[in-house]
JSON list of C-alpha atoms and ligand atoms in Angstrom, two decimals:
[
{"chain": "A", "resi": 1, "resn": "UNK", "atom": "CA", "xyz": [-3.57, 15.98, -6.16]},
{"chain": "A", "resi": 2, "resn": "UNK", "atom": "CA", "xyz": [0.19, 16.05, -5.72]},
{"chain": "A", "resi": 3, "resn": "UNK", "atom": "CA", "xyz": [1.57, 16.96, -2.28]},
{"chain": "A", "resi": 4, "resn": "UNK", "atom": "CA", "xyz": [5.10, 17.45, -1.06]},
{"chain": "A", "resi": 5, "resn": "UNK", "atom": "CA", "xyz": [6.50, 14.87, 1.32]},
{"chain": "A", "resi": 6, "resn": "UNK", "atom": "CA", "xyz": [6.21, 17.39, 4.17]},
{"chain": "A", "resi": 7, "resn": "UNK", "atom": "CA", "xyz": [2.55, 18.14, 3.39]},
{"chain": "A", "resi": 8, "resn": "UNK", "atom": "CA", "xyz": [1.75, 14.41, 3.28]},
{"chain": "A", "resi": 9, "resn": "UNK", "atom": "CA", "xyz": [3.56, 13.65, 6.55]},
{"chain": "A", "resi": 10, "resn": "UNK", "atom": "CA", "xyz": [1.72, 16.53, 8.23]},
{"chain": "A", "resi": 11, "resn": "UNK", "atom": "CA", "xyz": [-1.68, 15.33, 6.94]},
{"chain": "A", "resi": 12, "resn": "UNK", "atom": "CA", "xyz": [-1.01, 11.72, 7.91]},
{"chain": "A", "resi": 13, "resn": "UNK", "atom": "CA", "xyz": [0.21, 12.69, 11.37]},
{"chain": "A", "resi": 14, "resn": "UNK", "atom": "CA", "xyz": [-3.02, 14.68, 11.85]},
{"chain": "A", "resi": 15, "resn": "UNK", "atom": "CA", "xyz": [-5.18, 11.78, 10.65]},
{"chain": "A", "resi": 16, "resn": "UNK", "atom": "CA", "xyz": [-3.39, 9.26, 12.91]},
{"chain": "A", "resi": 17, "resn": "UNK", "atom": "CA", "xyz": [-4.55, 11.22, 15.98]},
{"chain": "A", "resi": 18, "resn": "UNK", "atom": "CA", "xyz": [-1.77, 9.93, 18.18]},
{"chain": "A", "resi": 19, "resn": "UNK", "atom": "CA", "xyz": [-1.97, 6.27, 17.11]},
{"chain": "A", "resi": 20, "resn": "UNK", "atom": "CA", "xyz": [1.44, 4.63, 17.33]},
{"chain": "A", "resi": 21, "resn": "UNK", "atom": "CA", "xyz": [1.11, 2.63, 14.10]},
{"chain": "A", "resi": 22, "resn": "UNK", "atom": "CA", "xyz": [0.12, 4.19, 10.79]},
{"chain": "A", "resi": 23, "resn": "UNK", "atom": "CA", "xyz": [-1.04, 0.89, 9.29]},
{"chain": "A", "resi": 24, "resn": "UNK", "atom": "CA", "xyz": [-3.15, -0.07, 12.32]},
{"chain": "A", "resi": 25, "resn": "UNK", "atom": "CA", "xyz": [-4.69, 3.42, 12.23]},
{"chain": "A", "resi": 26, "resn": "UNK", "atom": "CA", "xyz": [-5.44, 2.97, 8.52]},
{"chain": "A", "resi": 27, "resn": "UNK", "atom": "CA", "xyz": [-7.00, -0.46, 9.03]},
{"chain": "A", "resi": 28, "resn": "UNK", "atom": "CA", "xyz": [-9.08, 0.74, 11.98]},
{"chain": "A", "resi": 29, "resn": "UNK", "atom": "CA", "xyz": [-10.37, 3.72, 10.01]},
{"chain": "A", "resi": 30, "resn": "UNK", "atom": "CA", "xyz": [-12.30, 3.52, 6.77]},
{"chain": "A", "resi": 31, "resn": "UNK", "atom": "CA", "xyz": [-9.71, 2.11, 4.37]},
{"chain": "A", "resi": 32, "resn": "UNK", "atom": "CA", "xyz": [-10.45, 1.75, 0.66]},
{"chain": "A", "resi": 33, "resn": "UNK", "atom": "CA", "xyz": [-10.26, -2.05, 0.62]},
{"chain": "A", "resi": 34, "resn": "UNK", "atom": "CA", "xyz": [-9.57, -3.82, -2.66]},
{"chain": "A", "resi": 35, "resn": "UNK", "atom": "CA", "xyz": [-9.71, -7.29, -1.19]},
{"chain": "A", "resi": 36, "resn": "UNK", "atom": "CA", "xyz": [-9.00, -9.07, 2.06]},
{"chain": "A", "resi": 37, "resn": "UNK", "atom": "CA", "xyz": [-8.34, -12.48, 3.51]},
{"chain": "A", "resi": 38, "resn": "UNK", "atom": "CA", "xyz": [-8.32, -13.85, 7.04]},
{"chain": "A", "resi": 39, "resn": "UNK", "atom": "CA", "xyz": [-4.75, -12.56, 7.52]},
{"chain": "A", "resi": 40, "resn": "UNK", "atom": "CA", "xyz": [-4.21, -9.73, 5.04]},
{"chain": "A", "resi": 41, "resn": "UNK", "atom": "CA", "xyz": [-5.82, -6.60, 3.65]},
{"chain": "A", "resi": 42, "resn": "UNK", "atom": "CA", "xyz": [-5.15, -4.92, 0.28]},
{"chain": "A", "resi": 43, "resn": "UNK", "atom": "CA", "xyz": [-6.05, -1.26, 0.24]},
{"chain": "A", "resi": 44, "resn": "UNK", "atom": "CA", "xyz": [-5.60, 1.94, -1.66]},
{"chain": "A", "resi": 45, "resn": "UNK", "atom": "CA", "xyz": [-3.76, 4.36, 0.61]},
{"chain": "A", "resi": 46, "resn": "UNK", "atom": "CA", "xyz": [-5.03, 7.94, 0.76]},
{"chain": "A", "resi": 47, "resn": "UNK", "atom": "CA", "xyz": [-1.41, 9.05, 0.31]},
{"chain": "A", "resi": 48, "resn": "UNK", "atom": "CA", "xyz": [0.42, 6.99, -2.29]},
{"chain": "A", "resi": 49, "resn": "UNK", "atom": "CA", "xyz": [3.45, 7.14, -4.51]},
{"chain": "A", "resi": 50, "resn": "UNK", "atom": "CA", "xyz": [1.37, 7.27, -7.69]},
{"chain": "A", "resi": 51, "resn": "UNK", "atom": "CA", "xyz": [-2.24, 6.77, -8.76]},
{"chain": "A", "resi": 52, "resn": "UNK", "atom": "CA", "xyz": [-3.11, 3.10, -8.37]},
{"chain": "A", "resi": 53, "resn": "UNK", "atom": "CA", "xyz": [-0.53, 2.45, -5.66]},
{"chain": "A", "resi": 54, "resn": "UNK", "atom": "CA", "xyz": [-1.86, -0.33, -3.42]},
{"chain": "A", "resi": 55, "resn": "UNK", "atom": "CA", "xyz": [-0.65, -1.56, -0.05]},
{"chain": "A", "resi": 56, "resn": "UNK", "atom": "CA", "xyz": [-1.09, -5.08, 1.27]},
{"chain": "A", "resi": 57, "resn": "UNK", "atom": "CA", "xyz": [-0.63, -5.45, 5.01]},
{"chain": "A", "resi": 58, "resn": "UNK", "atom": "CA", "xyz": [-0.95, -8.08, 7.66]},
{"chain": "A", "resi": 59, "resn": "UNK", "atom": "CA", "xyz": [-4.27, -7.67, 9.43]},
{"chain": "A", "resi": 60, "resn": "UNK", "atom": "CA", "xyz": [-2.53, -8.07, 12.80]},
{"chain": "A", "resi": 61, "resn": "UNK", "atom": "CA", "xyz": [0.17, -5.66, 13.96]},
{"chain": "A", "resi": 62, "resn": "UNK", "atom": "CA", "xyz": [3.40, -7.45, 13.06]},
{"chain": "A", "resi": 63, "resn": "UNK", "atom": "CA", "xyz": [6.68, -5.62, 12.68]},
{"chain": "A", "resi": 64, "resn": "UNK", "atom": "CA", "xyz": [9.24, -8.41, 12.38]},
{"chain": "A", "resi": 65, "resn": "UNK", "atom": "CA", "xyz": [9.66, -11.35, 10.04]},
{"chain": "A", "resi": 66, "resn": "UNK", "atom": "CA", "xyz": [10.47, -13.51, 13.06]},
{"chain": "A", "resi": 67, "resn": "UNK", "atom": "CA", "xyz": [7.09, -12.78, 14.61]},
{"chain": "A", "resi": 68, "resn": "UNK", "atom": "CA", "xyz": [4.78, -12.83, 11.59]},
{"chain": "A", "resi": 69, "resn": "UNK", "atom": "CA", "xyz": [2.92, -16.08, 11.09]},
{"chain": "A", "resi": 70, "resn": "UNK", "atom": "CA", "xyz": [4.00, -17.84, 7.88]},
{"chain": "A", "resi": 71, "resn": "UNK", "atom": "CA", "xyz": [0.39, -18.11, 6.77]},
{"chain": "A", "resi": 72, "resn": "UNK", "atom": "CA", "xyz": [-0.11, -14.37, 7.27]},
{"chain": "A", "resi": 73, "resn": "UNK", "atom": "CA", "xyz": [2.93, -13.44, 5.16]},
{"chain": "A", "resi": 74, "resn": "UNK", "atom": "CA", "xyz": [1.93, -15.96, 2.48]},
{"chain": "A", "resi": 75, "resn": "UNK", "atom": "CA", "xyz": [-1.48, -14.35, 2.45]},
{"chain": "A", "resi": 76, "resn": "UNK", "atom": "CA", "xyz": [0.07, -10.87, 2.05]},
{"chain": "A", "resi": 77, "resn": "UNK", "atom": "CA", "xyz": [2.22, -12.14, -0.83]},
{"chain": "A", "resi": 78, "resn": "UNK", "atom": "CA", "xyz": [-0.67, -13.89, -2.55]},
{"chain": "A", "resi": 79, "resn": "UNK", "atom": "CA", "xyz": [-2.84, -10.83, -2.27]},
{"chain": "A", "resi": 80, "resn": "UNK", "atom": "CA", "xyz": [-0.03, -8.59, -3.59]},
{"chain": "A", "resi": 81, "resn": "UNK", "atom": "CA", "xyz": [0.41, -10.96, -6.54]},
{"chain": "A", "resi": 82, "resn": "UNK", "atom": "CA", "xyz": [-3.27, -10.80, -7.45]},
{"chain": "A", "resi": 83, "resn": "UNK", "atom": "CA", "xyz": [-3.37, -7.02, -7.05]},
{"chain": "A", "resi": 84, "resn": "UNK", "atom": "CA", "xyz": [-0.28, -6.73, -9.29]},
{"chain": "A", "resi": 85, "resn": "UNK", "atom": "CA", "xyz": [-1.81, -8.99, -11.93]},
{"chain": "A", "resi": 86, "resn": "UNK", "atom": "CA", "xyz": [-5.02, -6.97, -12.05]},
{"chain": "A", "resi": 87, "resn": "UNK", "atom": "CA", "xyz": [-3.10, -3.68, -11.92]},
{"chain": "A", "resi": 88, "resn": "UNK", "atom": "CA", "xyz": [-1.03, -4.73, -14.95]},
{"chain": "A", "resi": 89, "resn": "UNK", "atom": "CA", "xyz": [-4.15, -5.68, -16.82]},
{"chain": "A", "resi": 90, "resn": "UNK", "atom": "CA", "xyz": [-6.37, -2.77, -15.88]},
{"chain": "A", "resi": 91, "resn": "UNK", "atom": "CA", "xyz": [-3.99, 0.17, -15.57]},
{"chain": "A", "resi": 92, "resn": "UNK", "atom": "CA", "xyz": [-1.44, -0.99, -18.19]},
{"chain": "A", "resi": 93, "resn": "UNK", "atom": "CA", "xyz": [1.57, 0.69, -16.55]},
{"chain": "A", "resi": 94, "resn": "UNK", "atom": "CA", "xyz": [5.00, 0.67, -18.17]},
{"chain": "A", "resi": 95, "resn": "UNK", "atom": "CA", "xyz": [6.25, -1.20, -15.09]},
{"chain": "A", "resi": 96, "resn": "UNK", "atom": "CA", "xyz": [4.56, -2.70, -12.05]},
{"chain": "A", "resi": 97, "resn": "UNK", "atom": "CA", "xyz": [6.67, -2.97, -8.93]},
{"chain": "A", "resi": 98, "resn": "UNK", "atom": "CA", "xyz": [5.90, -5.20, -5.97]},
{"chain": "A", "resi": 99, "resn": "UNK", "atom": "CA", "xyz": [8.07, -4.36, -3.02]},
{"chain": "A", "resi": 100, "resn": "UNK", "atom": "CA", "xyz": [8.37, -5.33, 0.58]},
{"chain": "A", "resi": 101, "resn": "UNK", "atom": "CA", "xyz": [10.45, -2.74, 2.32]},
{"chain": "A", "resi": 102, "resn": "UNK", "atom": "CA", "xyz": [11.23, -5.03, 5.22]},
{"chain": "A", "resi": 103, "resn": "UNK", "atom": "CA", "xyz": [11.61, -4.48, 8.91]},
{"chain": "A", "resi": 104, "resn": "UNK", "atom": "CA", "xyz": [13.72, -2.36, 11.21]},
{"chain": "A", "resi": 105, "resn": "UNK", "atom": "CA", "xyz": [14.91, -2.59, 14.80]},
{"chain": "A", "resi": 106, "resn": "UNK", "atom": "CA", "xyz": [12.71, -0.61, 17.18]},
{"chain": "A", "resi": 107, "resn": "UNK", "atom": "CA", "xyz": [15.36, 2.09, 17.62]},
{"chain": "A", "resi": 108, "resn": "UNK", "atom": "CA", "xyz": [15.49, 2.89, 13.89]},
{"chain": "A", "resi": 109, "resn": "UNK", "atom": "CA", "xyz": [12.83, 5.37, 12.80]},
{"chain": "A", "resi": 110, "resn": "UNK", "atom": "CA", "xyz": [10.67, 4.24, 9.90]},
{"chain": "A", "resi": 111, "resn": "UNK", "atom": "CA", "xyz": [7.47, 5.67, 8.47]},
{"chain": "A", "resi": 112, "resn": "UNK", "atom": "CA", "xyz": [5.65, 2.42, 9.10]},
{"chain": "A", "resi": 113, "resn": "UNK", "atom": "CA", "xyz": [7.18, -0.75, 10.53]},
{"chain": "A", "resi": 114, "resn": "UNK", "atom": "CA", "xyz": [3.92, -2.75, 10.33]},
{"chain": "A", "resi": 115, "resn": "UNK", "atom": "CA", "xyz": [4.75, -5.41, 7.74]},
{"chain": "A", "resi": 116, "resn": "UNK", "atom": "CA", "xyz": [3.35, -4.67, 4.30]},
{"chain": "A", "resi": 117, "resn": "UNK", "atom": "CA", "xyz": [4.01, -4.83, 0.59]},
{"chain": "A", "resi": 118, "resn": "UNK", "atom": "CA", "xyz": [3.56, -2.19, -2.07]},
{"chain": "A", "resi": 119, "resn": "UNK", "atom": "CA", "xyz": [2.12, -2.68, -5.54]},
{"chain": "A", "resi": 120, "resn": "UNK", "atom": "CA", "xyz": [3.15, 0.33, -7.59]},
{"chain": "A", "resi": 121, "resn": "UNK", "atom": "CA", "xyz": [2.13, 0.89, -11.22]},
{"chain": "A", "resi": 122, "resn": "UNK", "atom": "CA", "xyz": [4.77, 3.04, -12.88]},
{"chain": "A", "resi": 123, "resn": "UNK", "atom": "CA", "xyz": [3.88, 4.91, -16.04]},
{"chain": "A", "resi": 124, "resn": "UNK", "atom": "CA", "xyz": [7.33, 6.36, -16.65]},
{"chain": "A", "resi": 125, "resn": "UNK", "atom": "CA", "xyz": [9.20, 3.61, -18.49]},
{"chain": "A", "resi": 126, "resn": "UNK", "atom": "CA", "xyz": [12.57, 5.03, -17.40]},
{"chain": "A", "resi": 127, "resn": "UNK", "atom": "CA", "xyz": [11.76, 5.18, -13.68]},
{"chain": "A", "resi": 128, "resn": "UNK", "atom": "CA", "xyz": [13.84, 2.86, -11.53]},
{"chain": "A", "resi": 129, "resn": "UNK", "atom": "CA", "xyz": [12.72, 1.43, -8.16]},
{"chain": "A", "resi": 130, "resn": "UNK", "atom": "CA", "xyz": [14.85, 3.84, -6.12]},
{"chain": "A", "resi": 131, "resn": "UNK", "atom": "CA", "xyz": [13.19, 6.78, -7.88]},
{"chain": "A", "resi": 132, "resn": "UNK", "atom": "CA", "xyz": [9.69, 5.39, -7.47]},
{"chain": "A", "resi": 133, "resn": "UNK", "atom": "CA", "xyz": [9.73, 3.96, -3.94]},
{"chain": "A", "resi": 134, "resn": "UNK", "atom": "CA", "xyz": [10.37, 7.27, -2.23]},
{"chain": "A", "resi": 135, "resn": "UNK", "atom": "CA", "xyz": [8.34, 10.25, -1.17]},
{"chain": "A", "resi": 136, "resn": "UNK", "atom": "CA", "xyz": [11.19, 12.57, -2.20]},
{"chain": "A", "resi": 137, "resn": "UNK", "atom": "CA", "xyz": [9.36, 13.48, -5.43]},
{"chain": "A", "resi": 138, "resn": "UNK", "atom": "CA", "xyz": [6.03, 14.11, -3.74]},
{"chain": "A", "resi": 139, "resn": "UNK", "atom": "CA", "xyz": [2.97, 12.11, -2.76]},
{"chain": "A", "resi": 140, "resn": "UNK", "atom": "CA", "xyz": [-0.26, 11.49, -4.63]},
{"chain": "A", "resi": 141, "resn": "UNK", "atom": "CA", "xyz": [-3.37, 12.23, -2.58]},
{"chain": "A", "resi": 142, "resn": "UNK", "atom": "CA", "xyz": [-6.20, 9.99, -3.71]},
{"chain": "A", "resi": 143, "resn": "UNK", "atom": "CA", "xyz": [-9.57, 11.75, -3.78]},
{"chain": "A", "resi": 144, "resn": "UNK", "atom": "CA", "xyz": [-12.75, 9.95, -2.66]},
{"chain": "A", "resi": 145, "resn": "UNK", "atom": "CA", "xyz": [-14.07, 9.98, -6.23]},
{"chain": "A", "resi": 146, "resn": "UNK", "atom": "CA", "xyz": [-10.91, 8.61, -7.80]},
{"chain": "A", "resi": 147, "resn": "UNK", "atom": "CA", "xyz": [-10.61, 6.08, -4.99]},
{"chain": "A", "resi": 148, "resn": "UNK", "atom": "CA", "xyz": [-14.10, 4.81, -5.78]},
{"chain": "A", "resi": 149, "resn": "UNK", "atom": "CA", "xyz": [-13.25, 4.58, -9.48]},
{"chain": "A", "resi": 150, "resn": "UNK", "atom": "CA", "xyz": [-10.12, 2.56, -8.78]},
{"chain": "A", "resi": 151, "resn": "UNK", "atom": "CA", "xyz": [-11.96, 0.32, -6.30]},
{"chain": "A", "resi": 152, "resn": "UNK", "atom": "CA", "xyz": [-14.60, -0.42, -8.96]},
{"chain": "A", "resi": 153, "resn": "UNK", "atom": "CA", "xyz": [-11.97, -1.00, -11.64]},
{"chain": "A", "resi": 154, "resn": "UNK", "atom": "CA", "xyz": [-9.68, -3.26, -9.61]},
{"chain": "A", "resi": 155, "resn": "UNK", "atom": "CA", "xyz": [-11.54, -4.65, -6.60]},
{"chain": "A", "resi": 156, "resn": "UNK", "atom": "CA", "xyz": [-13.97, -7.15, -8.16]},
{"chain": "A", "resi": 157, "resn": "UNK", "atom": "CA", "xyz": [-11.26, -8.69, -10.35]},
{"chain": "A", "resi": 158, "resn": "UNK", "atom": "CA", "xyz": [-8.85, -9.06, -7.41]},
{"chain": "A", "resi": 159, "resn": "UNK", "atom": "CA", "xyz": [-11.55, -10.68, -5.29]},
{"chain": "A", "resi": 160, "resn": "UNK", "atom": "CA", "xyz": [-12.53, -13.02, -8.12]},
{"chain": "A", "resi": 161, "resn": "UNK", "atom": "CA", "xyz": [-8.88, -14.02, -8.65]},
{"chain": "A", "resi": 162, "resn": "UNK", "atom": "CA", "xyz": [-8.50, -14.76, -4.94]},
{"chain": "A", "resi": 163, "resn": "UNK", "atom": "CA", "xyz": [-11.53, -16.99, -4.93]},
{"chain": "A", "resi": 164, "resn": "UNK", "atom": "CA", "xyz": [-10.77, -18.61, -8.29]},
{"chain": "B", "resi": 201, "resn": "ZN", "atom": "ZN1", "xyz": [0.30, -1.86, 13.13]}
]
């Protein structure tokens, strides 16, 4: 189901129940986990840019590159790579973007400063990153049923690739 940015922000704010970090709230809830390592978790967000959008985050709350452990960021990157490989294979998008949107000083508002990467399958061949990596065009709400389908389609292969 497609929501406007405002509808998604309102729903997420409600689901965070006052938590200060969206990603920590997600990880502490019942995330749809594709795969995980000691330091990183790959999940399907309830509110994504498109169907099949995955997020890979550090397990610990880290908001700056100068505080994240090298092993943790390597683990995030490795996991994002495997998710992207399986996403390309299974969902056959026109493009598959992997993006780390970086950090921000504490006084700069950001949706989520907890370090993470996005894996975004793009089915519109003409879409450019700036058009895709924004909520300006709406947000895809992943249903429980579709989430389960995607977890079954992508999860085992990502976990096998990690262990292979
Ligand atoms: Zn956090």
